[in-house]
Coordinates of C-alpha atoms in Angstrom, one line a residue:
Chain C
X1 CA 47.3 17.4 -15.8
X2 CA 45.8 19.3 -12.3
X3 CA 43.0 21.9 -12.3
X4 CA 43.4 24.9 -9.4
X5 CA 40.2 26.3 -9.5
X6 CA 39.4 30.0 -7.3
X7 CA 35.9 31.7 -7.3
X8 CA 35.3 35.7 -7.0
X9 CA 31.4 36.1 -6.3
X10 CA 29.6 38.8 -6.1
X11 CA 25.8 39.2 -5.4
X12 CA 23.6 41.5 -5.3
X13 CA 22.1 42.4 -1.9
X14 CA 18.9 42.8 -1.3
X15 CA 17.9 46.6 0.2
X16 CA 15.7 49.3 -0.6
X17 CA 17.7 52.1 -1.3
X18 CA 21.8 52.0 -2.9
X19 CA 24.6 51.7 -0.8
X20 CA 25.8 55.4 -0.9
X21 CA 22.7 57.0 -2.0
X22 CA 19.1 57.3 -1.3
X23 CA 18.5 55.9 -5.3
X24 CA 15.7 52.6 -4.9
X25 CA 17.3 49.4 -6.3
X26 CA 14.5 48.0 -8.0
X27 CA 16.4 48.5 -11.3
X28 CA 13.8 46.0 -13.0
X29 CA 11.1 47.5 -15.2
X30 CA 12.6 50.9 -15.0
X31 CA 13.2 53.2 -17.7
X32 CA 17.1 53.5 -18.4
X33 CA 19.0 55.9 -15.9
X34 CA 15.6 56.6 -14.0
X35 CA 17.0 55.5 -10.8
X36 CA 20.1 58.1 -10.6
X37 CA 21.3 60.6 -8.7
X38 CA 24.0 62.9 -7.9
X39 CA 25.5 60.8 -5.8
X40 CA 25.5 57.0 -8.2
X41 CA 26.0 59.7 -10.8
X42 CA 29.1 60.8 -9.6
X43 CA 28.8 64.4 -9.5
X44 CA 31.4 66.6 -8.6
X45 CA 31.0 67.9 -4.7
X46 CA 28.2 65.6 -4.4
X47 CA 29.0 63.2 -1.1
X48 CA 28.1 59.1 0.1
X49 CA 26.7 58.5 2.7
X50 CA 27.0 54.6 3.7
X51 CA 23.2 51.9 3.8
X52 CA 23.8 50.6 7.4
X53 CA 21.8 47.3 6.1
X54 CA 24.2 46.6 3.4
X55 CA 26.9 46.3 6.3
X56 CA 24.4 44.7 8.7
X57 CA 24.2 41.8 5.8
X58 CA 27.9 41.8 5.3
X59 CA 28.2 40.1 8.5
X60 CA 25.8 37.7 8.4
X61 CA 27.0 36.5 5.2
X62 CA 30.4 37.0 7.5
X63 CA 29.5 34.5 9.9
X64 CA 27.2 31.7 7.8
X65 CA 31.0 31.8 6.3
X66 CA 32.9 31.0 9.6
X67 CA 34.9 33.7 8.8
X68 CA 36.9 36.1 11.2
X69 CA 35.4 40.0 11.7
X70 CA 37.6 42.9 11.3
X71 CA 36.8 45.1 14.0
X72 CA 38.1 48.2 12.7
X73 CA 38.0 49.3 8.4
X74 CA 37.2 51.5 5.4
X75 CA 35.9 52.6 1.9
X76 CA 38.5 52.8 -0.8
X77 CA 38.7 54.0 -4.3
X78 CA 39.7 51.9 -7.1
X79 CA 40.6 53.9 -9.6
X80 CA 40.0 52.3 -13.2
X81 CA 38.5 53.6 -16.9
X82 CA 35.4 52.3 -18.0
X83 CA 32.3 54.5 -18.8
X84 CA 30.4 51.8 -16.1
X85 CA 31.2 54.1 -13.2
X86 CA 30.6 57.7 -13.8
X87 CA 33.3 58.5 -10.8
X88 CA 36.1 56.9 -12.7
X89 CA 36.7 54.8 -9.2
X90 CA 34.2 51.6 -7.7
X91 CA 34.0 52.3 -3.9
X92 CA 34.6 48.9 -2.3
X93 CA 36.8 47.6 0.4
X94 CA 40.6 46.6 -0.6
X95 CA 42.8 46.5 2.3
X96 CA 40.8 46.0 5.8
X97 CA 38.0 43.9 4.2
X98 CA 35.2 43.5 6.2
X99 CA 35.7 39.4 7.0
X100 CA 38.8 37.0 6.2
X101 CA 39.2 34.1 7.0
X102 CA 36.8 31.6 6.4
X103 CA 35.5 28.3 5.3
X104 CA 32.3 26.8 3.7
X105 CA 32.4 23.1 3.8
X106 CA 31.1 20.9 1.2
X107 CA 31.4 17.0 0.5
X108 CA 34.6 15.6 2.0
X109 CA 36.3 18.7 1.5
X110 CA 36.6 22.3 3.2
X111 CA 36.6 25.5 0.6
X112 CA 38.8 28.1 2.5
X113 CA 37.5 32.0 1.9
X114 CA 40.1 34.3 1.6
X115 CA 37.3 37.5 1.8
X116 CA 34.6 38.9 2.0
X117 CA 34.1 42.7 1.1
X118 CA 31.4 45.3 0.2
X119 CA 30.8 47.5 -2.5
X120 CA 29.1 49.1 -5.1
X121 CA 28.0 48.1 -8.2
X122 CA 28.6 49.2 -11.5
X123 CA 26.3 50.0 -14.2
X124 CA 25.0 47.9 -17.0
X125 CA 26.5 47.9 -19.6
X126 CA 24.5 47.5 -24.1
X127 CA 27.5 46.6 -26.6
X128 CA 25.9 48.4 -30.1
X129 CA 26.2 47.2 -33.3
X130 CA 28.4 43.6 -31.7
X131 CA 29.2 41.8 -29.0
X132 CA 31.5 43.0 -25.9
X133 CA 34.2 42.4 -28.3
X134 CA 33.4 44.2 -31.8
X135 CA 31.1 46.8 -30.8
X136 CA 31.4 50.0 -32.3
X137 CA 29.7 51.7 -29.1
X138 CA 28.3 51.5 -25.9
X139 CA 24.9 52.7 -23.7
X140 CA 25.2 52.9 -19.9
X141 CA 22.2 51.8 -17.3
X142 CA 23.9 53.7 -14.3
X143 CA 20.6 51.9 -12.2
X144 CA 22.6 49.3 -11.3
X145 CA 25.2 51.1 -10.9
X146 CA 25.9 51.5 -6.7
X147 CA 23.3 49.2 -5.9
X148 CA 25.2 47.1 -2.7
X149 CA 27.2 44.4 -3.8
X150 CA 29.0 41.5 -1.4
X151 CA 31.7 39.5 -2.5
X152 CA 33.2 36.6 -1.6
X153 CA 36.2 35.8 -3.0
X154 CA 37.6 31.6 -2.3
X155 CA 41.2 30.1 -1.7
X156 CA 42.5 28.2 -5.0
X157 CA 41.3 25.0 -3.4
X158 CA 39.0 24.3 -6.8
X159 CA 40.2 20.9 -8.3
X160 CA 36.9 19.7 -10.3
X161 CA 34.3 21.8 -11.9
X162 CA 31.3 19.5 -9.8
X163 CA 33.0 21.2 -6.5
X164 CA 32.7 24.4 -7.6
X165 CA 28.5 23.8 -8.6
X166 CA 28.2 22.8 -5.3
X167 CA 30.2 25.5 -3.6
X168 CA 28.0 27.3 -5.5
X169 CA 24.2 25.4 -4.4
X170 CA 25.5 26.4 -1.0
X171 CA 26.4 29.3 -1.0
X172 CA 23.4 30.3 -3.0
X173 CA 21.1 28.5 -0.5
X174 CA 22.3 30.0 2.7
X175 CA 22.3 33.9 1.7
X176 CA 18.9 32.6 0.3
X177 CA 18.3 31.7 4.3
X178 CA 19.9 35.2 5.3
X179 CA 17.2 36.4 3.2
X180 CA 19.7 39.1 1.9
X181 CA 20.0 37.9 -1.9
X182 CA 16.6 37.2 -4.7
X183 CA 18.4 34.2 -6.3
X184 CA 15.3 34.9 -9.0
X185 CA 16.8 38.3 -10.7
X186 CA 18.5 38.6 -13.2
X187 CA 22.4 39.2 -12.4
X188 CA 21.5 38.9 -8.5
X189 CA 25.2 36.7 -8.5
X190 CA 27.5 36.4 -10.5
X191 CA 30.9 35.0 -10.8
X192 CA 34.6 35.6 -11.4
X193 CA 36.8 32.1 -11.9
X194 CA 40.5 31.9 -11.6
X195 CA 41.6 29.2 -13.4
X196 CA 44.9 27.2 -13.9
X197 CA 47.1 24.3 -14.7
X198 CA 49.0 23.0 -12.2
X199 CA 52.4 25.3 -12.8
X200 CA 50.6 27.3 -15.8
X201 CA 49.3 31.7 -15.5
X202 CA 45.8 32.0 -14.4
X203 CA 43.4 33.1 -16.0
X204 CA 40.1 34.4 -15.4
X205 CA 37.2 34.6 -17.2
X206 CA 34.9 37.3 -15.8
X207 CA 31.1 38.1 -15.0
X208 CA 29.6 34.5 -15.7
X209 CA 26.3 34.5 -14.4
X210 CA 24.5 31.6 -14.1
X211 CA 26.2 28.5 -12.2
X212 CA 25.6 26.0 -15.3
X213 CA 27.8 28.6 -17.3
X214 CA 30.2 28.7 -14.6
X215 CA 30.6 25.1 -15.2
X216 CA 30.5 25.6 -18.8
X217 CA 33.5 28.1 -18.6
X218 CA 35.8 26.5 -16.4
X219 CA 35.3 23.6 -18.8
X220 CA 36.2 24.8 -21.7
X221 CA 38.8 27.4 -19.8
X222 CA 40.2 23.8 -18.7
X223 CA 40.3 22.2 -22.3
X224 CA 41.9 25.4 -24.1
X225 CA 45.3 25.3 -21.5
X226 CA 45.7 21.7 -22.4
X227 CA 45.8 22.2 -25.8
X228 CA 48.0 25.7 -25.3
X229 CA 50.3 23.6 -23.3
X230 CA 50.5 20.7 -26.0
X231 CA 51.1 23.3 -28.8
X232 CA 54.1 23.8 -26.4
X233 CA 53.4 27.8 -25.7
X234 CA 52.2 29.0 -22.6
X235 CA 49.4 30.0 -21.5
X236 CA 49.0 33.8 -21.0
X237 CA 48.1 35.5 -17.5
X238 CA 45.1 37.3 -19.0
X239 CA 40.9 38.2 -18.6
X240 CA 38.7 36.2 -20.8
X241 CA 35.1 36.5 -21.7
X242 CA 32.0 33.9 -21.6
X243 CA 30.3 33.9 -24.3
X244 CA 27.2 31.8 -22.9
X245 CA 26.2 31.0 -26.5
X246 CA 29.3 29.9 -27.7
X247 CA 30.1 28.4 -24.6
X248 CA 34.0 29.8 -25.0
X249 CA 36.1 31.8 -23.4
X250 CA 37.9 35.2 -25.5
X251 CA 41.0 37.5 -24.1
X252 CA 39.5 40.3 -23.1
X253 CA 43.1 42.0 -21.9
X254 CA 45.9 41.2 -20.9
X255 CA 45.8 41.0 -17.0
X256 CA 47.1 44.4 -14.7
X257 CA 48.4 44.2 -12.2
X258 CA 46.9 44.4 -8.9
X259 CA 48.0 48.4 -8.0
X260 CA 47.1 49.8 -11.4
X261 CA 44.3 50.4 -10.0
X262 CA 45.8 52.8 -7.8
X263 CA 43.9 52.1 -4.5
X264 CA 43.8 54.6 -2.4
X265 CA 41.4 55.6 0.8
X266 CA 38.1 57.0 0.5
X267 CA 37.6 59.7 2.1
X268 CA 34.2 61.1 1.6
X269 CA 32.8 57.9 4.0
X270 CA 33.8 57.3 7.6
X271 CA 35.5 54.4 9.8
X272 CA 33.6 51.4 10.3
X273 CA 34.0 50.2 14.0
X274 CA 32.3 46.8 14.7
X275 CA 31.8 46.4 18.2
X276 CA 31.0 43.3 20.0
X277 CA 27.8 44.4 21.4
X278 CA 26.8 45.3 17.3
X279 CA 28.0 41.8 16.7
X280 CA 26.0 40.2 19.4
X281 CA 22.9 42.2 17.9
X282 CA 23.3 40.2 14.6
X283 CA 24.4 36.9 16.4
X284 CA 20.6 37.1 17.3
X285 CA 19.6 37.9 14.1
X286 CA 20.9 35.4 12.5
X287 CA 18.0 32.9 10.5
X288 CA 18.9 28.5 10.4
X289 CA 21.2 28.3 8.0
X290 CA 20.5 25.4 5.4
X291 CA 22.7 22.5 7.0
X292 CA 20.8 23.4 10.5
X293 CA 17.9 23.5 8.8
X294 CA 18.3 19.4 6.6
X295 CA 18.9 18.0 10.2
X296 CA 15.9 19.5 11.8
X297 CA 13.6 18.5 8.8
X298 CA 15.1 15.2 9.7
X299 CA 14.7 14.9 13.0
X300 CA 11.2 16.2 13.6
X301 CA 9.6 15.0 10.2
X302 CA 11.1 11.7 9.7
X303 CA 12.5 13.0 6.1
X304 CA 15.6 11.4 4.9
X305 CA 18.9 12.6 4.4
X306 CA 18.6 12.9 0.7
X307 CA 15.1 14.2 0.7
X308 CA 15.8 17.1 2.8
X309 CA 19.0 18.1 0.7
X310 CA 18.0 17.9 -2.1
X311 CA 14.2 20.2 -1.1
X312 CA 16.6 22.9 0.9
X313 CA 18.5 23.5 -2.2
X314 CA 16.6 23.2 -3.9
X315 CA 15.3 26.5 -3.7
X316 CA 15.2 27.6 0.0
X317 CA 10.9 28.2 -0.3
X318 CA 10.6 25.4 -1.2
X319 CA 11.7 23.8 1.6
X320 CA 9.6 26.5 3.4
X321 CA 6.7 24.9 0.9
X322 CA 7.2 21.9 1.9
X323 CA 7.0 22.8 6.2
X324 CA 4.2 24.5 5.3
X325 CA 2.3 21.8 4.0
X326 CA 3.2 19.9 7.0
X327 CA 1.2 22.2 9.6
X328 CA -1.8 21.1 7.3
X329 CA -1.6 17.5 6.9
X330 CA 0.8 15.9 9.3
X331 CA 2.0 13.0 6.6
X332 CA 5.3 14.5 5.9
X333 CA 6.7 11.6 4.8
X334 CA 4.1 11.4 1.9
X335 CA 4.1 14.9 1.8
X336 CA 7.7 15.4 1.0
X337 CA 7.9 11.8 -1.3
X338 CA 5.4 14.0 -3.9
X339 CA 7.5 16.6 -3.8
X340 CA 10.8 15.7 -4.3
X341 CA 9.2 13.1 -7.6
X342 CA 6.4 13.8 -8.9
X343 CA 6.1 17.1 -7.7
X344 CA 9.7 18.8 -9.0
X345 CA 9.5 17.3 -12.0
X346 CA 6.9 19.2 -13.4
X347 CA 7.6 23.1 -11.9
X348 CA 11.8 21.2 -13.8
X349 CA 9.6 20.6 -16.6
X350 CA 7.7 23.3 -16.7
X351 CA 10.7 25.8 -16.0
X352 CA 9.3 27.1 -13.0
X353 CA 10.2 27.6 -9.6
X354 CA 8.0 26.9 -6.5
X355 CA 7.5 30.1 -5.9
X356 CA 6.2 31.6 -9.3
X357 CA 4.5 28.5 -10.1
X358 CA 0.5 28.4 -8.9
X359 CA 1.5 25.7 -6.7
X360 CA 0.1 26.1 -3.5
X361 CA -0.2 23.8 0.0
X362 CA -4.0 23.9 0.2
X363 CA -3.9 22.6 -2.9
X364 CA -1.2 20.3 -2.7
X365 CA -2.5 19.1 0.2
X366 CA -6.1 17.9 -1.7
X367 CA -4.3 16.5 -4.4
X368 CA -2.7 13.9 -1.7
X369 CA -6.0 13.9 0.8
X370 CA -7.6 12.4 -2.9
X371 CA -5.4 9.9 -3.0
X372 CA -4.7 9.5 0.4
X373 CA -8.2 8.5 0.7
X374 CA -8.5 6.4 -2.3
X375 CA -10.7 9.0 -4.5
X376 CA -8.0 8.0 -7.6
X377 CA -4.8 5.5 -7.2
X378 CA -1.2 7.1 -7.1
X379 CA -0.5 6.2 -10.5
X380 CA -3.6 8.6 -11.9
X381 CA -2.2 11.5 -8.7
X382 CA 1.3 11.8 -11.7
X383 CA -0.7 12.5 -14.0
X384 CA -3.2 15.3 -11.7
X385 CA -0.2 16.2 -10.8
X386 CA 1.2 17.9 -14.5
X387 CA -2.4 19.6 -14.6
X388 CA -2.0 20.7 -11.2
X389 CA 0.9 22.3 -12.0
X390 CA 0.3 23.9 -14.8
X391 CA -3.1 25.4 -14.7
X392 CA -2.6 25.5 -10.6
X393 CA -6.7 24.3 -10.1
X394 CA -7.9 22.3 -7.4
X395 CA -7.0 19.0 -7.7
X396 CA -10.7 18.0 -7.4
X397 CA -11.3 20.1 -9.8
X398 CA -9.3 18.3 -12.2
X399 CA -10.4 14.6 -11.1
X400 CA -13.8 15.5 -11.6
X401 CA -14.0 16.9 -14.9
X402 CA -12.0 14.4 -16.2
X403 CA -13.5 12.2 -14.8
X404 CA -10.2 9.9 -12.8
X405 CA -12.1 9.1 -9.8
X406 CA -12.2 5.3 -8.9
X407 CA -14.2 3.4 -11.0
X408 CA -17.3 1.8 -8.6
X409 CA -16.4 -1.6 -7.3
X410 CA -19.0 -3.7 -9.8
X411 CA -17.6 -2.3 -12.7
X412 CA -14.3 -3.2 -11.8
X413 CA -15.6 -7.3 -10.7
X414 CA -16.4 -6.9 -14.8
X415 CA -13.5 -5.7 -15.9
X416 CA -11.5 -8.2 -14.0
X417 CA -13.4 -10.7 -15.0
X418 CA -13.3 -10.4 -19.1
X419 CA -9.5 -10.0 -18.5
X420 CA -9.4 -13.1 -17.1
X421 CA -12.2 -14.5 -19.6
X422 CA -9.6 -13.2 -22.1
X423 CA -6.3 -14.4 -21.1
X424 CA -6.6 -17.7 -20.6
X425 CA -2.4 -18.2 -21.0
X426 CA -1.7 -15.8 -18.7
X427 CA -3.9 -17.0 -16.0
X428 CA -3.1 -20.6 -16.9
X429 CA 0.9 -19.5 -16.6
X430 CA 0.0 -17.9 -12.9
X431 CA -1.5 -20.7 -11.5
X432 CA 1.7 -22.4 -13.1
X433 CA 3.4 -20.1 -10.4
X434 CA 4.8 -17.7 -12.7
X435 CA 4.7 -13.8 -11.0
X436 CA 5.2 -12.2 -14.4
X437 CA 1.8 -13.7 -15.5
X438 CA 0.1 -11.0 -12.7
X439 CA 1.5 -8.0 -12.8
X440 CA 0.8 -8.7 -16.9
X441 CA -3.2 -9.1 -15.7
X442 CA -3.1 -6.2 -13.7
X443 CA -1.5 -3.9 -16.3
X444 CA -4.0 -5.4 -18.6
X445 CA -6.8 -4.4 -16.0
X446 CA -5.7 -0.9 -15.5
X447 CA -5.8 -0.4 -18.9
X448 CA -9.4 -1.9 -20.1
X449 CA -10.5 1.2 -16.7
X450 CA -7.9 3.3 -17.4
X451 CA -6.1 3.2 -14.5
X452 CA -9.3 3.7 -12.4
X453 CA -8.5 1.6 -9.5
X454 CA -5.7 1.0 -7.5
X455 CA -3.3 -1.8 -8.4
X456 CA -3.4 -3.6 -5.3
X457 CA -7.2 -3.9 -4.8
X458 CA -7.0 -5.3 -8.5
X459 CA -4.1 -8.6 -7.6
X460 CA -7.0 -9.4 -4.4
X461 CA -8.8 -9.7 -7.1
X462 CA -7.4 -11.6 -9.9
X463 CA -6.2 -13.9 -7.2
X464 CA -10.4 -14.4 -5.8
X465 CA -11.6 -14.9 -9.1
X466 CA -9.3 -17.0 -11.0
Chain B
X1 CA 58.6 48.7 -7.3
X2 CA 58.0 47.0 -4.6
X3 CA 61.9 46.2 -3.6
X4 CA 62.7 48.1 -1.0
X5 CA 65.8 49.6 -2.6
X6 CA 64.2 51.1 -5.2
X7 CA 61.4 52.8 -3.0
X8 CA 62.3 56.3 -3.5
X9 CA 63.4 55.8 -6.8
X10 CA 61.7 57.4 -9.8
X11 CA 62.9 56.6 -13.6
X12 CA 61.7 57.6 -17.0
X13 CA 59.9 53.4 -17.0
X14 CA 58.3 54.1 -14.7
X15 CA 56.7 57.5 -15.2
X16 CA 55.5 56.2 -18.9
X17 CA 53.4 53.1 -16.7
X18 CA 51.8 56.1 -14.7
X19 CA 51.3 57.5 -17.4
X20 CA 49.8 54.4 -19.7
X21 CA 48.0 53.0 -16.4
X22 CA 46.0 56.9 -15.9
X23 CA 45.3 57.3 -19.7
X24 CA 48.2 60.4 -20.1
X25 CA 49.7 60.5 -23.5
X26 CA 53.1 62.4 -22.4
X27 CA 56.1 63.4 -25.1
X28 CA 60.2 62.4 -24.6
X29 CA 60.5 65.7 -23.8
X30 CA 57.5 65.5 -20.0
X31 CA 58.4 62.0 -20.0
X32 CA 61.9 63.7 -18.6
X33 CA 60.4 66.3 -17.1
X34 CA 57.7 64.7 -15.0
X35 CA 60.8 62.5 -13.7
X36 CA 62.4 65.3 -12.7
X37 CA 59.3 66.8 -10.9
X38 CA 58.0 63.6 -9.7
X39 CA 61.9 63.0 -8.0
X40 CA 61.3 66.1 -6.1
X41 CA 57.8 65.6 -4.7
X42 CA 59.1 61.6 -3.7
X43 CA 61.9 63.4 -2.5
X44 CA 59.8 65.7 0.3
X45 CA 58.1 62.9 1.4
X46 CA 61.0 61.2 1.8
X47 CA 62.2 64.2 4.3
X48 CA 58.2 63.2 5.7
X49 CA 58.9 59.3 6.5
X50 CA 62.1 60.5 8.4
X51 CA 60.2 61.4 11.4
X52 CA 60.0 59.1 14.0
X53 CA 55.7 58.5 13.6
X54 CA 56.5 55.0 16.1
X55 CA 53.5 55.2 18.8
X56 CA 51.7 57.2 16.7
X57 CA 47.6 56.0 15.4
X58 CA 47.4 56.6 11.4
X59 CA 45.0 59.4 10.8
X60 CA 42.6 59.6 8.2
X61 CA 40.1 62.3 9.0
X62 CA 41.6 65.9 10.0
X63 CA 38.5 65.2 12.2
X64 CA 38.1 61.0 13.5
X65 CA 34.4 60.2 13.1
X66 CA 33.5 56.6 12.5
X67 CA 29.8 55.0 12.2
X68 CA 28.3 57.6 9.8
X69 CA 25.8 56.1 8.1
X70 CA 21.8 56.2 7.5
X71 CA 18.8 53.6 7.1
X72 CA 18.0 52.0 4.2
X73 CA 15.5 54.4 2.7
X74 CA 14.2 55.1 -0.3
X75 CA 14.0 59.1 -1.7
X76 CA 13.9 59.0 -5.6
X77 CA 16.0 62.0 -6.9
X78 CA 13.7 64.3 -9.3
X79 CA 16.1 65.5 -12.3
X80 CA 17.1 64.6 -16.0
X81 CA 20.4 62.6 -16.0
X82 CA 21.1 63.3 -19.4
X83 CA 20.4 67.1 -19.2
X84 CA 23.9 68.1 -19.7
X85 CA 25.8 65.9 -22.0
X86 CA 25.9 65.5 -26.1
X87 CA 26.8 61.9 -25.5
X88 CA 23.3 60.2 -25.5
X89 CA 21.1 57.9 -27.3
X90 CA 17.4 56.4 -26.5
X91 CA 17.8 57.3 -21.9
X92 CA 21.1 55.4 -22.2
X93 CA 24.1 56.7 -21.9
X94 CA 27.2 56.5 -24.6
X95 CA 30.4 56.0 -24.5
X96 CA 33.5 54.5 -26.5
X97 CA 33.4 50.9 -26.2
X98 CA 36.1 48.8 -23.6
X99 CA 37.7 46.3 -24.9

């Protein structure tokens, strides 16, 4: 059965102060409710005033997503009865969002962007005595309330969760390149995902954190809807909650219709008029975007498109790292080869991002130079990189401490001779033209000398000595 | 409600719905009473709606203001946010569960 999916993506914008007050946004490691004031706590008589940077950033995002930007707009109040907004309404945009009708290209497909708008984040709630459904009461921390969010709404253009993942990876990379978002922050990007099976009602899965969870939530929901239908029942239009631990969704509430939010114009904030002059200023500030960067890396450094995509989409910081390395060592093709294979493998194994790791261009290049100058073999380089990612120590030191430098010529010849003597059968096979026998002999030598010599050199020695 | 012919009509069903989404409990007598009152209010707007406003720009404020904002500067507010509430636990506000 065909599935139809659409996304609502909420992104924390990287600002110092909240959207409508001067409270700080750095809520991590703060006391609960420390970053609050009468404005974000919704005290009667308090007056919000918009943070201009939020509007600037949102225009940049809208441009990157090929949207049409509305020249005039205003803010609206979305009324609802949750304790996560002390005012009982959220300041958002409804009738006229900042931007509409954009698109983002993924493989062989364009995903339509319905709208991009600005709003404030609600408080973080803790469910006490159970989960979201069984809690006895909630505790609210308003440090997060009022932090600026961009909401990106897509058209229902996704047919597979693979498309969803590609899209999210791309959006995240764009936001990173625009420097409006910090991917390492908890809850910096949250997704509401809509899914229906052809001809059926739409179900919304609320507030999923993490790309993998979006996929899991959607996959679970498709299977659930199929089985509802198979039992001869109708899928109900509702909002469901994704439980990351059980990887299942559970019903939160039957969908209230949109009008029930009682949107009204926000009279405490002024209209916004975006002039052509303002848009031109933003144009000047627009940085290079991921797709452009990939093309540039291919053109300027001679790396493959695949390699360029890996460094750019894994993490903007990884692409930055690559370019930093190229500045100090002019061997981009070798550098990227080591980054997309062994470095990335080690980082993933240690569950650390390049930014949070101890890997630095200077020391990383030191390692490559050890290999290039023949101080160690590439094979040993792969071992050294593992230690290096964990400790961040100078690769030279690691190599010296572990005694991994190449053994000297005399010792190597001696070892090769010993191996030849011991493996007369293999030597015979080699002489008869069996290529595998040579590989075997090289392997034996490498084992004997703990890989501290170049396999090609060993090959030449064997050829000479048999 | 979205159908144009019903646009100016208020009935008990609608009042019940509005009461529900506004989280207000109404008795049967109150529903009857408010239905009449809301009908009167809407009638007044209906009269306003008859005025020809074509060519008049919609107005949001008594004073036309636009593009009033502030720069992205932090100034922490010094206070005890929990001072006025009984509903607290540790440094959190305490509230009813939401679903």
